Amino acid sequence: MLKLYDHAVESRLLLGTALYPSPAIMADAVRAARCDIVTVSLRRESGTARAGQDFWGFIRDLGIRVLPNTAGCHTVKEAVTTAQMAREVFGTPWVKLEVINDADTLQPDVFGLVEAARILTKDGFQVFPYCTEDLGVAERLVEAGCEVLMPWGAPIGSARGLNNVYGLRSLRAHFPDIPLIVDAGLGVPSHAAAAMELGYDAVLLNTAVAKAGDPVKMANAFARAVEAGRLAFEADPLEPRDMAAPSTPVLGKAFLE
Protein backbone atom coordinates (compact mmCIF):
# COMPACT_ATOMS: atom_id res chain seq x y z
CA MET A 1 0.00 0.00 0.00
CA LEU A 2 1.24 3.49 -0.88
CA LYS A 3 1.38 6.17 1.82
CA LEU A 4 1.19 9.83 0.78
CA TYR A 5 1.79 12.04 3.79
CA ASP A 6 -0.68 10.70 6.37
CA HIS A 7 -2.98 8.94 3.89
CA ALA A 8 -2.70 5.34 2.65
CA VAL A 9 -4.01 4.51 -0.83
CA GLU A 10 -4.36 1.21 -2.66
CA SER A 11 -4.44 2.48 -6.23
CA ARG A 12 -1.23 3.81 -7.77
CA LEU A 13 -3.12 5.65 -10.52
CA LEU A 14 -4.15 9.27 -9.91
CA LEU A 15 -6.51 10.83 -12.42
CA GLY A 16 -7.24 14.39 -13.46
CA THR A 17 -10.80 15.63 -13.90
CA ALA A 18 -10.47 18.18 -16.74
CA LEU A 19 -11.21 18.02 -20.47
CA TYR A 20 -13.76 15.17 -20.41
CA PRO A 21 -16.73 15.33 -22.82
CA SER A 22 -19.08 15.50 -19.82
CA PRO A 23 -19.01 15.19 -16.01
CA ALA A 24 -20.83 11.86 -16.30
CA ILE A 25 -18.12 10.41 -18.56
CA MET A 26 -15.50 11.76 -16.17
CA ALA A 27 -17.17 9.97 -13.27
CA ASP A 28 -17.38 6.72 -15.24
CA ALA A 29 -13.70 7.00 -16.18
CA VAL A 30 -12.69 7.55 -12.56
CA ARG A 31 -14.62 4.45 -11.54
CA ALA A 32 -13.07 2.44 -14.39
CA ALA A 33 -9.60 3.56 -13.28
CA ARG A 34 -10.33 2.36 -9.74
CA CYS A 35 -8.31 5.28 -8.42
CA ASP A 36 -8.36 6.63 -4.87
CA ILE A 37 -7.33 10.22 -5.70
CA VAL A 38 -8.41 12.76 -8.31
CA THR A 39 -6.96 16.19 -8.99
CA VAL A 40 -9.30 19.16 -9.22
CA SER A 41 -8.60 22.76 -10.20
CA LEU A 42 -10.00 25.58 -8.10
CA ARG A 43 -10.97 27.32 -11.34
CA ARG A 44 -13.93 24.96 -11.68
CA GLU A 45 -15.36 26.52 -8.55
CA SER A 46 -15.25 29.98 -10.07
CA GLY A 47 -17.47 31.79 -12.52
CA THR A 48 -20.99 33.09 -12.70
CA ALA A 49 -23.45 31.63 -10.16
CA ARG A 50 -20.73 29.24 -8.93
CA ALA A 51 -21.40 26.90 -11.83
CA GLY A 52 -18.63 24.66 -10.55
CA GLN A 53 -20.89 23.44 -7.77
CA ASP A 54 -22.52 20.89 -10.09
CA PHE A 55 -19.09 19.54 -10.97
CA TRP A 56 -18.06 19.47 -7.31
CA GLY A 57 -21.18 17.43 -6.62
CA PHE A 58 -19.99 14.78 -9.09
CA ILE A 59 -16.63 14.66 -7.31
CA ARG A 60 -18.20 14.31 -3.86
CA ASP A 61 -20.43 11.49 -5.10
CA LEU A 62 -17.36 9.51 -6.14
CA GLY A 63 -16.34 9.31 -2.49
CA ILE A 64 -12.59 9.54 -3.11
CA ARG A 65 -9.78 11.83 -2.01
CA VAL A 66 -9.39 15.19 -3.76
CA LEU A 67 -5.99 16.70 -4.57
CA PRO A 68 -6.57 20.37 -5.48
CA ASN A 69 -4.07 21.87 -7.91
CA THR A 70 -2.79 25.32 -8.76
CA ALA A 71 -2.98 24.75 -12.52
CA GLY A 72 -2.41 27.85 -14.60
CA CYS A 73 -0.45 29.76 -11.97
CA HIS A 74 2.67 31.55 -13.22
CA THR A 75 3.89 33.34 -10.09
CA VAL A 76 4.61 32.40 -6.50
CA LYS A 77 1.97 34.82 -5.21
CA GLU A 78 -0.68 33.46 -7.57
CA ALA A 79 0.10 29.84 -6.66
CA VAL A 80 0.12 30.49 -2.91
CA THR A 81 -3.14 32.44 -3.04
CA THR A 82 -4.82 29.76 -5.15
CA ALA A 83 -3.66 27.03 -2.76
CA GLN A 84 -5.04 28.93 0.23
CA MET A 85 -8.38 29.38 -1.51
CA ALA A 86 -8.46 25.69 -2.50
CA ARG A 87 -7.90 24.66 1.11
CA GLU A 88 -11.00 26.60 2.10
CA VAL A 89 -13.12 25.25 -0.76
CA PHE A 90 -12.08 21.59 -0.64
CA GLY A 91 -11.27 21.28 3.06
CA THR A 92 -7.88 19.60 2.67
CA PRO A 93 -4.26 20.57 3.37
CA TRP A 94 -3.18 18.71 0.23
CA VAL A 95 -2.19 20.72 -2.82
CA LYS A 96 -0.62 19.80 -6.12
CA LEU A 97 1.65 22.78 -6.58
CA GLU A 98 2.20 24.08 -10.10
CA VAL A 99 4.16 27.23 -10.89
CA ILE A 100 4.47 27.39 -14.67
CA ASN A 101 7.38 29.11 -16.41
CA ASP A 102 6.94 28.55 -20.14
CA ALA A 103 3.62 28.79 -21.96
CA ASP A 104 4.65 26.44 -24.79
CA THR A 105 6.11 23.55 -22.78
CA LEU A 106 4.29 24.27 -19.49
CA GLN A 107 7.62 23.54 -17.81
CA PRO A 108 7.69 24.33 -14.09
CA ASP A 109 9.39 27.48 -12.86
CA VAL A 110 11.70 25.57 -10.52
CA PHE A 111 12.84 28.65 -8.60
CA GLY A 112 9.29 29.82 -7.95
CA LEU A 113 8.23 26.25 -7.21
CA VAL A 114 10.76 25.87 -4.38
CA GLU A 115 9.84 29.27 -2.93
CA ALA A 116 6.10 28.55 -3.05
CA ALA A 117 6.61 25.08 -1.57
CA ARG A 118 8.52 26.55 1.37
CA ILE A 119 5.78 29.15 2.02
CA LEU A 120 2.96 26.62 1.82
CA THR A 121 4.68 24.00 3.96
CA LYS A 122 5.19 26.57 6.72
CA ASP A 123 1.48 27.37 6.40
CA GLY A 124 0.52 23.76 7.12
CA PHE A 125 0.06 22.47 3.58
CA GLN A 126 1.08 19.02 2.42
CA VAL A 127 2.62 19.84 -0.92
CA PHE A 128 2.78 17.65 -4.04
CA PRO A 129 5.12 19.65 -6.33
CA TYR A 130 4.92 19.27 -10.10
CA CYS A 131 8.63 19.44 -10.95
CA THR A 132 11.29 18.34 -13.41
CA GLU A 133 13.58 15.34 -12.92
CA ASP A 134 16.48 17.62 -11.87
CA LEU A 135 18.18 16.21 -8.74
CA GLY A 136 19.17 19.63 -7.41
CA VAL A 137 15.63 20.96 -7.64
CA ALA A 138 14.29 17.80 -6.03
CA GLU A 139 16.68 18.18 -3.10
CA ARG A 140 15.57 21.80 -2.56
CA LEU A 141 11.92 20.72 -2.59
CA VAL A 142 12.58 18.05 0.01
CA GLU A 143 14.46 20.59 2.13
CA ALA A 144 11.43 22.89 1.78
CA GLY A 145 9.28 20.21 3.42
CA CYS A 146 7.85 18.25 0.48
CA GLU A 147 7.39 14.56 1.32
CA VAL A 148 6.25 13.64 -2.19
CA LEU A 149 7.76 14.61 -5.56
CA MET A 150 5.96 14.64 -8.91
CA PRO A 151 8.45 14.87 -11.80
CA TRP A 152 7.11 15.17 -15.31
CA GLY A 153 7.47 12.42 -17.88
CA ALA A 154 7.07 14.91 -20.73
CA PRO A 155 5.29 18.26 -21.24
CA ILE A 156 1.66 18.31 -20.08
CA GLY A 157 -0.71 16.90 -22.70
CA SER A 158 2.10 15.97 -25.11
CA ALA A 159 1.55 12.17 -24.93
CA ARG A 160 5.28 11.67 -25.51
CA GLY A 161 5.82 9.30 -22.60
CA LEU A 162 9.09 9.29 -20.64
CA ASN A 163 11.40 11.80 -22.34
CA ASN A 164 14.33 11.30 -19.96
CA VAL A 165 14.44 7.74 -18.66
CA TYR A 166 17.99 8.19 -17.39
CA GLY A 167 16.99 11.25 -15.35
CA LEU A 168 13.93 9.54 -13.92
CA ARG A 169 15.93 6.44 -13.02
CA SER A 170 18.57 8.61 -11.32
CA LEU A 171 15.90 10.45 -9.34
CA ARG A 172 14.44 7.16 -8.15
CA ALA A 173 17.87 5.94 -7.03
CA HIS A 174 18.63 9.23 -5.30
CA PHE A 175 15.39 9.27 -3.30
CA PRO A 176 14.64 5.62 -2.47
CA ASP A 177 12.36 6.43 0.46
CA ILE A 178 10.33 9.34 -0.94
CA PRO A 179 7.13 8.66 -2.90
CA LEU A 180 7.70 9.62 -6.52
CA ILE A 181 4.79 10.09 -8.92
CA VAL A 182 5.31 10.59 -12.65
CA ASP A 183 3.05 13.49 -13.57
CA ALA A 184 2.30 14.69 -17.12
CA GLY A 185 3.13 13.64 -20.64
CA LEU A 186 1.92 10.03 -20.64
CA GLY A 187 -0.06 9.10 -23.73
CA VAL A 188 -0.70 5.35 -23.71
CA PRO A 189 -0.83 2.65 -21.03
CA SER A 190 2.63 1.32 -21.94
CA HIS A 191 4.09 4.68 -20.84
CA ALA A 192 2.55 4.20 -17.41
CA ALA A 193 3.82 0.62 -17.19
CA ALA A 194 7.33 1.81 -18.08
CA ALA A 195 7.25 4.40 -15.28
CA MET A 196 6.14 1.80 -12.77
CA GLU A 197 8.83 -0.64 -13.95
CA LEU A 198 11.41 2.04 -13.08
CA GLY A 199 10.21 1.81 -9.48
CA TYR A 200 8.00 4.88 -9.41
CA ASP A 201 5.27 4.74 -6.82
CA ALA A 202 2.40 6.03 -8.96
CA VAL A 203 1.47 8.00 -12.07
CA LEU A 204 -0.88 10.92 -12.54
CA LEU A 205 -2.50 11.61 -15.88
CA ASN A 206 -5.45 13.42 -17.37
CA THR A 207 -5.35 14.24 -21.10
CA ALA A 208 -4.53 10.68 -22.25
CA VAL A 209 -7.79 9.46 -20.74
CA ALA A 210 -10.03 12.51 -21.09
CA LYS A 211 -9.27 13.07 -24.79
CA ALA A 212 -9.30 9.40 -25.81
CA GLY A 213 -12.04 8.20 -28.15
CA ASP A 214 -13.40 6.14 -25.26
CA PRO A 215 -12.22 7.65 -21.95
CA VAL A 216 -13.75 4.86 -19.87
CA LYS A 217 -11.94 2.09 -21.73
CA MET A 218 -8.69 4.06 -21.67
CA ALA A 219 -8.98 4.62 -17.92
CA ASN A 220 -9.40 0.89 -17.42
CA ALA A 221 -6.40 0.21 -19.67
CA PHE A 222 -4.20 2.58 -17.68
CA ALA A 223 -5.32 0.98 -14.41
CA ARG A 224 -4.24 -2.44 -15.69
CA ALA A 225 -0.94 -1.09 -17.01
CA VAL A 226 -0.09 0.51 -13.67
CA GLU A 227 -0.79 -2.74 -11.86
CA ALA A 228 1.28 -4.73 -14.37
CA GLY A 229 4.20 -2.31 -14.18
CA ARG A 230 4.25 -2.41 -10.39
CA LEU A 231 4.11 -6.20 -10.34
CA ALA A 232 6.99 -6.34 -12.83
CA PHE A 233 9.10 -4.04 -10.66
CA GLU A 234 8.40 -6.08 -7.54
CA ALA A 235 9.28 -9.28 -9.44
CA ASP A 236 12.87 -8.02 -9.96
CA PRO A 237 13.02 -8.14 -13.79
CA LEU A 238 15.91 -9.48 -15.83
CA GLU A 239 18.62 -6.93 -16.57
CA PRO A 240 19.31 -6.19 -20.27
CA ARG A 241 22.50 -7.66 -21.71
CA ASP A 242 24.47 -7.26 -24.92
CA MET A 243 24.91 -10.94 -25.75
CA ALA A 244 22.40 -13.71 -26.31
CA ALA A 245 21.84 -16.21 -23.51
CA PRO A 246 20.42 -19.60 -24.56
CA SER A 247 17.30 -20.73 -22.73
CA THR A 248 18.06 -24.37 -23.55
CA PRO A 249 21.12 -25.88 -21.75
CA VAL A 250 24.03 -26.78 -24.02
CA LEU A 251 25.34 -29.35 -21.50
CA GLY A 252 24.52 -32.84 -22.77
CA LYS A 253 23.92 -31.71 -26.32
CA ALA A 254 24.63 -34.38 -28.95
CA PHE A 255 27.44 -33.62 -31.40
CA LEU A 256 27.74 -35.35 -34.79
CA GLU A 257 31.20 -36.06 -36.20
Coordinates of C-alpha atoms in Angstrom, one line a residue:
M1 CA 0.0 0.0 0.0
L2 CA 1.2 3.5 -0.9
K3 CA 1.4 6.2 1.8
L4 CA 1.2 9.8 0.8
Y5 CA 1.8 12.0 3.8
D6 CA -0.7 10.7 6.4
H7 CA -3.0 8.9 3.9
A8 CA -2.7 5.3 2.6
V9 CA -4.0 4.5 -0.8
E10 CA -4.4 1.2 -2.7
S11 CA -4.4 2.5 -6.2
R12 CA -1.2 3.8 -7.8
L13 CA -3.1 5.7 -10.5
L14 CA -4.1 9.3 -9.9
L15 CA -6.5 10.8 -12.4
G16 CA -7.2 14.4 -13.5
T17 CA -10.8 15.6 -13.9
A18 CA -10.5 18.2 -16.7
L19 CA -11.2 18.0 -20.5
Y20 CA -13.8 15.2 -20.4
P21 CA -16.7 15.3 -22.8
S22 CA -19.1 15.5 -19.8
P23 CA -19.0 15.2 -16.0
A24 CA -20.8 11.9 -16.3
I25 CA -18.1 10.4 -18.6
M26 CA -15.5 11.8 -16.2
A27 CA -17.2 10.0 -13.3
D28 CA -17.4 6.7 -15.2
A29 CA -13.7 7.0 -16.2
V30 CA -12.7 7.6 -12.6
R31 CA -14.6 4.4 -11.5
A32 CA -13.1 2.4 -14.4
A33 CA -9.6 3.6 -13.3
R34 CA -10.3 2.4 -9.7
C35 CA -8.3 5.3 -8.4
D36 CA -8.4 6.6 -4.9
I37 CA -7.3 10.2 -5.7
V38 CA -8.4 12.8 -8.3
T39 CA -7.0 16.2 -9.0
V40 CA -9.3 19.2 -9.2
S41 CA -8.6 22.8 -10.2
L42 CA -10.0 25.6 -8.1
R43 CA -11.0 27.3 -11.3
R44 CA -13.9 25.0 -11.7
E45 CA -15.4 26.5 -8.5
S46 CA -15.2 30.0 -10.1
G47 CA -17.5 31.8 -12.5
T48 CA -21.0 33.1 -12.7
A49 CA -23.4 31.6 -10.2
R50 CA -20.7 29.2 -8.9
A51 CA -21.4 26.9 -11.8
G52 CA -18.6 24.7 -10.6
Q53 CA -20.9 23.4 -7.8
D54 CA -22.5 20.9 -10.1
F55 CA -19.1 19.5 -11.0
W56 CA -18.1 19.5 -7.3
G57 CA -21.2 17.4 -6.6
F58 CA -20.0 14.8 -9.1
I59 CA -16.6 14.7 -7.3
R60 CA -18.2 14.3 -3.9
D61 CA -20.4 11.5 -5.1
L62 CA -17.4 9.5 -6.1
G63 CA -16.3 9.3 -2.5
I64 CA -12.6 9.5 -3.1
R65 CA -9.8 11.8 -2.0
V66 CA -9.4 15.2 -3.8
L67 CA -6.0 16.7 -4.6
P68 CA -6.6 20.4 -5.5
N69 CA -4.1 21.9 -7.9
T70 CA -2.8 25.3 -8.8
A71 CA -3.0 24.7 -12.5
G72 CA -2.4 27.8 -14.6
C73 CA -0.5 29.8 -12.0
H74 CA 2.7 31.6 -13.2
T75 CA 3.9 33.3 -10.1
V76 CA 4.6 32.4 -6.5
K77 CA 2.0 34.8 -5.2
E78 CA -0.7 33.5 -7.6
A79 CA 0.1 29.8 -6.7
V80 CA 0.1 30.5 -2.9
T81 CA -3.1 32.4 -3.0
T82 CA -4.8 29.8 -5.2
A83 CA -3.7 27.0 -2.8
Q84 CA -5.0 28.9 0.2
M85 CA -8.4 29.4 -1.5
A86 CA -8.5 25.7 -2.5
R87 CA -7.9 24.7 1.1
E88 CA -11.0 26.6 2.1
V89 CA -13.1 25.2 -0.8
F90 CA -12.1 21.6 -0.6
G91 CA -11.3 21.3 3.1
T92 CA -7.9 19.6 2.7
P93 CA -4.3 20.6 3.4
W94 CA -3.2 18.7 0.2
V95 CA -2.2 20.7 -2.8
K96 CA -0.6 19.8 -6.1
L97 CA 1.6 22.8 -6.6
E98 CA 2.2 24.1 -10.1
V99 CA 4.2 27.2 -10.9
I100 CA 4.5 27.4 -14.7
N101 CA 7.4 29.1 -16.4
D102 CA 6.9 28.5 -20.1
A103 CA 3.6 28.8 -22.0
D104 CA 4.7 26.4 -24.8
T105 CA 6.1 23.5 -22.8
L106 CA 4.3 24.3 -19.5
Q107 CA 7.6 23.5 -17.8
P108 CA 7.7 24.3 -14.1
D109 CA 9.4 27.5 -12.9
V110 CA 11.7 25.6 -10.5
F111 CA 12.8 28.7 -8.6
G112 CA 9.3 29.8 -8.0
L113 CA 8.2 26.3 -7.2
V114 CA 10.8 25.9 -4.4
E115 CA 9.8 29.3 -2.9
A116 CA 6.1 28.6 -3.0
A117 CA 6.6 25.1 -1.6
R118 CA 8.5 26.6 1.4
I119 CA 5.8 29.1 2.0
L120 CA 3.0 26.6 1.8
T121 CA 4.7 24.0 4.0
K122 CA 5.2 26.6 6.7
D123 CA 1.5 27.4 6.4
G124 CA 0.5 23.8 7.1
F125 CA 0.1 22.5 3.6
Q126 CA 1.1 19.0 2.4
V127 CA 2.6 19.8 -0.9
F128 CA 2.8 17.7 -4.0
P129 CA 5.1 19.7 -6.3
Y130 CA 4.9 19.3 -10.1
C131 CA 8.6 19.4 -11.0
T132 CA 11.3 18.3 -13.4
E133 CA 13.6 15.3 -12.9
D134 CA 16.5 17.6 -11.9
L135 CA 18.2 16.2 -8.7
G136 CA 19.2 19.6 -7.4
V137 CA 15.6 21.0 -7.6
A138 CA 14.3 17.8 -6.0
E139 CA 16.7 18.2 -3.1
R140 CA 15.6 21.8 -2.6
L141 CA 11.9 20.7 -2.6
V142 CA 12.6 18.0 0.0
E143 CA 14.5 20.6 2.1
A144 CA 11.4 22.9 1.8
G145 CA 9.3 20.2 3.4
C146 CA 7.9 18.2 0.5
E147 CA 7.4 14.6 1.3
V148 CA 6.2 13.6 -2.2
L149 CA 7.8 14.6 -5.6
M150 CA 6.0 14.6 -8.9
P151 CA 8.4 14.9 -11.8
W152 CA 7.1 15.2 -15.3
G153 CA 7.5 12.4 -17.9
A154 CA 7.1 14.9 -20.7
P155 CA 5.3 18.3 -21.2
I156 CA 1.7 18.3 -20.1
G157 CA -0.7 16.9 -22.7
S158 CA 2.1 16.0 -25.1
A159 CA 1.6 12.2 -24.9
R160 CA 5.3 11.7 -25.5
G161 CA 5.8 9.3 -22.6
L162 CA 9.1 9.3 -20.6
N163 CA 11.4 11.8 -22.3
N164 CA 14.3 11.3 -20.0
V165 CA 14.4 7.7 -18.7
Y166 CA 18.0 8.2 -17.4
G167 CA 17.0 11.2 -15.4
L168 CA 13.9 9.5 -13.9
R169 CA 15.9 6.4 -13.0
S170 CA 18.6 8.6 -11.3
L171 CA 15.9 10.4 -9.3
R172 CA 14.4 7.2 -8.2
A173 CA 17.9 5.9 -7.0
H174 CA 18.6 9.2 -5.3
F175 CA 15.4 9.3 -3.3
P176 CA 14.6 5.6 -2.5
D177 CA 12.4 6.4 0.5
I178 CA 10.3 9.3 -0.9
P179 CA 7.1 8.7 -2.9
L180 CA 7.7 9.6 -6.5
I181 CA 4.8 10.1 -8.9
V182 CA 5.3 10.6 -12.6
D183 CA 3.1 13.5 -13.6
A184 CA 2.3 14.7 -17.1
G185 CA 3.1 13.6 -20.6
L186 CA 1.9 10.0 -20.6
G187 CA -0.1 9.1 -23.7
V188 CA -0.7 5.4 -23.7
P189 CA -0.8 2.6 -21.0
S190 CA 2.6 1.3 -21.9
H191 CA 4.1 4.7 -20.8
A192 CA 2.6 4.2 -17.4
A193 CA 3.8 0.6 -17.2
A194 CA 7.3 1.8 -18.1
A195 CA 7.2 4.4 -15.3
M196 CA 6.1 1.8 -12.8
E197 CA 8.8 -0.6 -14.0
L198 CA 11.4 2.0 -13.1
G199 CA 10.2 1.8 -9.5
Y200 CA 8.0 4.9 -9.4
D201 CA 5.3 4.7 -6.8
A202 CA 2.4 6.0 -9.0
V203 CA 1.5 8.0 -12.1
L204 CA -0.9 10.9 -12.5
L205 CA -2.5 11.6 -15.9
N206 CA -5.4 13.4 -17.4
T207 CA -5.3 14.2 -21.1
A208 CA -4.5 10.7 -22.3
V209 CA -7.8 9.5 -20.7
A210 CA -10.0 12.5 -21.1
K211 CA -9.3 13.1 -24.8
A212 CA -9.3 9.4 -25.8
G213 CA -12.0 8.2 -28.1
D214 CA -13.4 6.1 -25.3
P215 CA -12.2 7.7 -21.9
V216 CA -13.8 4.9 -19.9
K217 CA -11.9 2.1 -21.7
M218 CA -8.7 4.1 -21.7
A219 CA -9.0 4.6 -17.9
N220 CA -9.4 0.9 -17.4
A221 CA -6.4 0.2 -19.7
F222 CA -4.2 2.6 -17.7
A223 CA -5.3 1.0 -14.4
R224 CA -4.2 -2.4 -15.7
A225 CA -0.9 -1.1 -17.0
V226 CA -0.1 0.5 -13.7
E227 CA -0.8 -2.7 -11.9
A228 CA 1.3 -4.7 -14.4
G229 CA 4.2 -2.3 -14.2
R230 CA 4.2 -2.4 -10.4
L231 CA 4.1 -6.2 -10.3
A232 CA 7.0 -6.3 -12.8
F233 CA 9.1 -4.0 -10.7
E234 CA 8.4 -6.1 -7.5
A235 CA 9.3 -9.3 -9.4
D236 CA 12.9 -8.0 -10.0
P237 CA 13.0 -8.1 -13.8
L238 CA 15.9 -9.5 -15.8
E239 CA 18.6 -6.9 -16.6
P240 CA 19.3 -6.2 -20.3
R241 CA 22.5 -7.7 -21.7
D242 CA 24.5 -7.3 -24.9
M243 CA 24.9 -10.9 -25.8
A244 CA 22.4 -13.7 -26.3
A245 CA 21.8 -16.2 -23.5
P246 CA 20.4 -19.6 -24.6
S247 CA 17.3 -20.7 -22.7
T248 CA 18.1 -24.4 -23.5
P249 CA 21.1 -25.9 -21.8
V250 CA 24.0 -26.8 -24.0
L251 CA 25.3 -29.3 -21.5
G252 CA 24.5 -32.8 -22.8
K253 CA 23.9 -31.7 -26.3
A254 CA 24.6 -34.4 -28.9
F255 CA 27.4 -33.6 -31.4
L256 CA 27.7 -35.3 -34.8
E257 CA 31.2 -36.1 -36.2

